[in-house]
Amino acid sequence: MSIESPADLHGMRAIGRIVANVLDAMAREVRPGITTGELDGVAAAIVKAEGARSAPADVYGFPRTVLISVNDEVVHGIPGARRIGAGDLVKLDVTLQKDGYVADAARTVAAGRASDVASRLAACAERAFEAALAVARAGTKVNAIGRVVDKHVRASGFTVVRGLTGHGVGRTIHEEPTVPNYFDRWQADVLSDGLVLTIEPIITAGGEAVVTGKDGWTISTRDGSLAAHFEHTLVITNGEPVILTASAA
C-alpha cells in the first residue's frame, strides 16, 4: 500500500508500535530453558490486550501467533514444545493486523552467549538492513536495496537466501513490490513517496539452499548452517524512510 492520508499513517504507526512492543517483550524473555511455545504465549497476551490479530494466522492459517525459528531454521518456525538451548540463535518474526492495517518485523536474538559465527551472522543481518536504508528513497529502483544488502552480506563472508524476500505490506501481509536481497536486474519497480514495504535481510553462514520441513511451514538451511533474519516495516519518502516498527515508533 501507499500512505494516502493522515489516517493511513496513524493506522500504520499504531500497528507498527504493537509489533515493536511484542518483539521487545519476546526478546527480553529469550533465554536457555524457555520453550518457543512460551515465547508465543508472551506475544499472544500482548496481541489480545491490544485488540490486534496475528496476520499469518488470519491470512494463511498459521497455527500460532508469531513465527519463531531456531538455529538452522530460517523462517516460519511453529512455536511449540522446543526448549531453547544455551547459545541458540532465535529468529522472532511478528506480523500483526489491526483496523485494516498490517505491519511486519523480525529480529535475531541469541539465548545467552552465542558462538562467534552466530554473533557475527546476527549482526550482519542488522547491518545489511541499515545499509539498505541509505538507498531506500523515492525515485530509486527497488533492486538498489538488494544490491546493497548482498554486497554487505558477501563482504562479511555470509550468504543471502535468494528465495526469501522483502515485500510491500500494509493492507495484507504480502503486497507488491517484491524486494529481493540481491541485485535482480528484472526487478524494475521504482520506489515511490509513501510506499509501505519491508526490508528484511535473510542470510546464512553457509549455502543459500533451503528446505521446507514436514510441518509444511518451517524453512531450514539444506546444509544445516545457521541463519539470521532482520526486518522492519517502513514508509518510503524523498528523504530518510520512516521506520514504523522500531521500538520508539
Tab-separated table of N, CA and C in Angstrom, residues 134-206:
chain	number	residue	atom	x	y	z
A	134	ALA	N	20.010	3.500	3.467
A	134	ALA	CA	20.671	4.648	2.830
A	134	ALA	C	20.256	4.835	1.372
A	135	VAL	N	19.758	3.767	0.734
A	135	VAL	CA	19.362	3.884	-0.671
A	135	VAL	C	17.844	3.810	-0.840
A	136	ALA	N	17.126	3.575	0.243
A	136	ALA	CA	15.668	3.431	0.172
A	136	ALA	C	15.011	4.808	0.118
A	137	ARG	N	14.983	5.383	-1.072
A	137	ARG	CA	14.446	6.722	-1.294
A	137	ARG	C	13.501	6.707	-2.487
A	138	ALA	N	12.511	7.571	-2.456
A	138	ALA	CA	11.611	7.712	-3.600
A	138	ALA	C	12.420	8.036	-4.846
A	139	GLY	N	12.098	7.378	-5.957
A	139	GLY	CA	12.801	7.589	-7.208
A	139	GLY	C	13.911	6.597	-7.474
A	140	THR	N	14.276	5.806	-6.466
A	140	THR	CA	15.319	4.794	-6.618
A	140	THR	C	14.685	3.465	-6.996
A	141	LYS	N	15.360	2.686	-7.821
A	141	LYS	CA	14.845	1.362	-8.168
A	141	LYS	C	14.883	0.436	-6.950
A	142	VAL	N	13.870	-0.412	-6.875
A	142	VAL	CA	13.794	-1.383	-5.782
A	142	VAL	C	15.047	-2.246	-5.734
A	143	ASN	N	15.596	-2.607	-6.896
A	143	ASN	CA	16.731	-3.522	-6.885
A	143	ASN	C	18.010	-2.910	-6.312
A	144	ALA	N	18.016	-1.603	-6.082
A	144	ALA	CA	19.168	-0.987	-5.405
A	144	ALA	C	19.278	-1.486	-3.974
A	145	ILE	N	18.135	-1.787	-3.363
A	145	ILE	CA	18.135	-2.321	-1.993
A	145	ILE	C	18.850	-3.668	-1.967
A	146	GLY	N	18.481	-4.550	-2.894
A	146	GLY	CA	19.113	-5.864	-2.934
A	146	GLY	C	20.593	-5.804	-3.224
A	147	ARG	N	20.991	-4.860	-4.095
A	147	ARG	CA	22.413	-4.716	-4.410
A	147	ARG	C	23.218	-4.404	-3.150
A	148	VAL	N	22.708	-3.475	-2.349
A	148	VAL	CA	23.414	-3.068	-1.134
A	148	VAL	C	23.436	-4.192	-0.102
A	149	VAL	N	22.299	-4.856	0.084
A	149	VAL	CA	22.229	-5.942	1.062
A	149	VAL	C	23.205	-7.056	0.697
A	150	ASP	N	23.159	-7.521	-0.539
A	150	ASP	CA	24.007	-8.629	-0.958
A	150	ASP	C	25.488	-8.271	-0.866
A	151	LYS	N	25.822	-7.043	-1.248
A	151	LYS	CA	27.220	-6.608	-1.172
A	151	LYS	C	27.728	-6.658	0.259
A	152	HIS	N	26.919	-6.175	1.190
A	152	HIS	CA	27.345	-6.173	2.593
A	152	HIS	C	27.457	-7.594	3.126
A	153	VAL	N	26.472	-8.430	2.813
A	153	VAL	CA	26.473	-9.800	3.323
A	153	VAL	C	27.672	-10.574	2.777
A	154	ARG	N	27.932	-10.447	1.480
A	154	ARG	CA	29.070	-11.150	0.886
A	154	ARG	C	30.396	-10.671	1.479
A	155	ALA	N	30.513	-9.356	1.685
A	155	ALA	CA	31.753	-8.815	2.248
A	155	ALA	C	32.005	-9.338	3.655
A	156	SER	N	30.941	-9.728	4.335
A	156	SER	CA	31.058	-10.256	5.701
A	156	SER	C	31.268	-11.760	5.727
A	157	GLY	N	31.275	-12.384	4.555
A	157	GLY	CA	31.532	-13.813	4.472
A	157	GLY	C	30.296	-14.678	4.590
A	158	PHE	N	29.121	-14.090	4.438
A	158	PHE	CA	27.877	-14.838	4.577
A	158	PHE	C	27.097	-14.864	3.259
A	159	THR	N	25.916	-15.455	3.280
A	159	THR	CA	25.161	-15.710	2.056
A	159	THR	C	23.716	-15.275	2.186
A	160	VAL	N	23.202	-14.602	1.167
A	160	VAL	CA	21.792	-14.241	1.102
A	160	VAL	C	20.966	-15.446	0.639
A	161	VAL	N	19.820	-15.648	1.270
A	161	VAL	CA	18.866	-16.658	0.802
A	161	VAL	C	17.990	-15.992	-0.259
A	162	ARG	N	18.261	-16.281	-1.515
A	162	ARG	CA	17.617	-15.546	-2.608
A	162	ARG	C	16.120	-15.824	-2.731
A	163	GLY	N	15.696	-16.974	-2.284
A	163	GLY	CA	14.291	-17.319	-2.437
A	163	GLY	C	13.361	-16.651	-1.446
A	164	LEU	N	13.911	-15.917	-0.482
A	164	LEU	CA	13.106	-15.258	0.543
A	164	LEU	C	13.373	-13.759	0.477
A	165	THR	N	12.316	-12.961	0.379
A	165	THR	CA	12.488	-11.539	0.079
A	165	THR	C	11.657	-10.646	0.985
A	166	GLY	N	11.959	-9.347	0.916
A	166	GLY	CA	11.071	-8.344	1.479
A	166	GLY	C	9.904	-8.144	0.533
A	167	HIS	N	8.991	-7.242	0.914
A	167	HIS	CA	7.748	-7.130	0.151
A	167	HIS	C	6.965	-5.897	0.583
A	168	GLY	N	6.042	-5.498	-0.278
A	168	GLY	CA	5.091	-4.488	0.124
A	168	GLY	C	4.195	-5.035	1.218
A	169	VAL	N	3.642	-4.143	2.026
A	169	VAL	CA	2.800	-4.560	3.155
A	169	VAL	C	1.884	-3.396	3.500
A	170	GLY	N	0.912	-3.640	4.347
A	170	GLY	CA	0.052	-2.548	4.809
A	170	GLY	C	-1.400	-2.914	4.889
A	171	ARG	N	-1.960	-3.447	3.785
A	171	ARG	CA	-3.346	-3.908	3.789
A	171	ARG	C	-3.434	-5.402	4.042
A	172	THR	N	-2.436	-6.134	3.601
A	172	THR	CA	-2.311	-7.553	3.901
A	172	THR	C	-0.829	-7.858	4.052
A	173	ILE	N	-0.477	-9.130	4.235
A	173	ILE	CA	0.916	-9.458	4.557
A	173	ILE	C	1.853	-9.209	3.378
A	174	HIS	N	1.529	-9.800	2.250
A	174	HIS	CA	2.430	-9.731	1.103
A	174	HIS	C	1.778	-8.966	-0.034
A	175	GLU	N	2.364	-7.842	-0.383
A	175	GLU	CA	1.893	-6.992	-1.461
A	175	GLU	C	3.065	-6.702	-2.397
A	176	GLU	N	2.769	-6.075	-3.514
A	176	GLU	CA	3.832	-5.600	-4.400
A	176	GLU	C	4.442	-4.337	-3.795
A	177	PRO	N	5.729	-4.090	-4.019
A	177	PRO	CA	6.639	-4.869	-4.856
A	177	PRO	C	7.371	-5.937	-4.050
A	178	THR	N	7.909	-6.926	-4.748
A	178	THR	CA	8.863	-7.848	-4.142
A	178	THR	C	10.182	-7.109	-3.964
A	179	VAL	N	10.836	-7.330	-2.824
A	179	VAL	CA	12.091	-6.628	-2.514
A	179	VAL	C	13.194	-7.665	-2.284
A	180	PRO	N	13.857	-8.131	-3.353
A	180	PRO	CA	14.906	-9.148	-3.203
A	180	PRO	C	16.091	-8.619	-2.394
A	181	ASN	N	16.806	-9.559	-1.784
A	181	ASN	CA	18.006	-9.211	-1.022
A	181	ASN	C	19.270	-9.390	-1.856
A	182	TYR	N	19.125	-9.334	-3.160
A	182	TYR	CA	20.245	-9.394	-4.098
A	182	TYR	C	19.863	-8.543	-5.300
A	183	PHE	N	20.821	-8.234	-6.146
A	183	PHE	CA	20.518	-7.404	-7.311
A	183	PHE	C	19.798	-8.237	-8.361
A	184	ASP	N	18.533	-7.934	-8.565
A	184	ASP	CA	17.714	-8.621	-9.556
A	184	ASP	C	17.459	-7.641	-10.699
A	185	ARG	N	18.134	-7.845	-11.812
A	185	ARG	CA	18.020	-6.886	-12.905
A	185	ARG	C	16.629	-6.854	-13.512
A	186	TRP	N	15.821	-7.883	-13.240
A	186	TRP	CA	14.459	-7.917	-13.772
A	186	TRP	C	13.481	-7.166	-12.873
A	187	GLN	N	13.923	-6.809	-11.675
A	187	GLN	CA	13.061	-6.047	-10.769
A	187	GLN	C	13.211	-4.566	-11.120
A	188	ALA	N	12.300	-4.077	-11.955
A	188	ALA	CA	12.419	-2.718	-12.486
A	188	ALA	C	11.535	-1.704	-11.762
A	189	ASP	N	10.838	-2.138	-10.697
A	189	ASP	CA	9.974	-1.214	-9.966
A	189	ASP	C	10.786	-0.075	-9.356
A	190	VAL	N	10.146	1.054	-9.214
A	190	VAL	CA	10.780	2.235	-8.625
A	190	VAL	C	10.065	2.591	-7.329
A	191	LEU	N	10.829	2.881	-6.305
A	191	LEU	CA	10.258	3.279	-5.017
A	191	LEU	C	9.542	4.620	-5.156
A	192	SER	N	8.398	4.745	-4.509
A	192	SER	CA	7.605	5.971	-4.599
A	192	SER	C	7.328	6.534	-3.210
A	193	ASP	N	7.135	7.825	-3.145
A	193	ASP	CA	6.857	8.500	-1.878
A	193	ASP	C	5.573	7.946	-1.266
A	194	GLY	N	5.661	7.482	-0.017
A	194	GLY	CA	4.501	6.941	0.677
A	194	GLY	C	4.355	5.436	0.606
A	195	LEU	N	5.173	4.767	-0.223
A	195	LEU	CA	5.096	3.313	-0.345
A	195	LEU	C	5.488	2.646	0.971
A	196	VAL	N	4.707	1.646	1.382
A	196	VAL	CA	4.986	0.899	2.611
A	196	VAL	C	5.537	-0.469	2.222
A	197	LEU	N	6.689	-0.832	2.765
A	197	LEU	CA	7.285	-2.129	2.446
A	197	LEU	C	8.167	-2.600	3.587
A	198	THR	N	8.639	-3.831	3.447
A	198	THR	CA	9.616	-4.362	4.395
A	198	THR	C	10.960	-4.505	3.701
A	199	ILE	N	12.002	-4.254	4.448
A	199	ILE	CA	13.352	-4.633	4.052
A	199	ILE	C	13.771	-5.678	5.066
A	200	GLU	N	14.189	-6.861	4.580
A	200	GLU	CA	14.471	-7.941	5.532
A	200	GLU	C	15.573	-8.876	5.051
A	201	PRO	N	16.829	-8.527	5.320
A	201	PRO	CA	17.911	-9.454	5.012
A	201	PRO	C	17.695	-10.798	5.710
A	202	ILE	N	17.747	-11.873	4.929
A	202	ILE	CA	17.638	-13.238	5.437
A	202	ILE	C	18.876	-13.962	4.942
A	203	ILE	N	19.748	-14.349	5.859
A	203	ILE	CA	21.084	-14.770	5.466
A	203	ILE	C	21.509	-16.033	6.216
A	204	THR	N	22.543	-16.688	5.686
A	204	THR	CA	23.062	-17.889	6.343
A	204	THR	C	24.582	-17.833	6.457
A	205	ALA	N	25.092	-18.702	7.314
A	205	ALA	CA	26.542	-18.839	7.453
A	205	ALA	C	27.088	-19.878	6.482
A	206	GLY	N	26.191	-20.489	5.676
A	206	GLY	CA	26.611	-21.496	4.697
A	206	GLY	C	26.040	-21.200	3.335
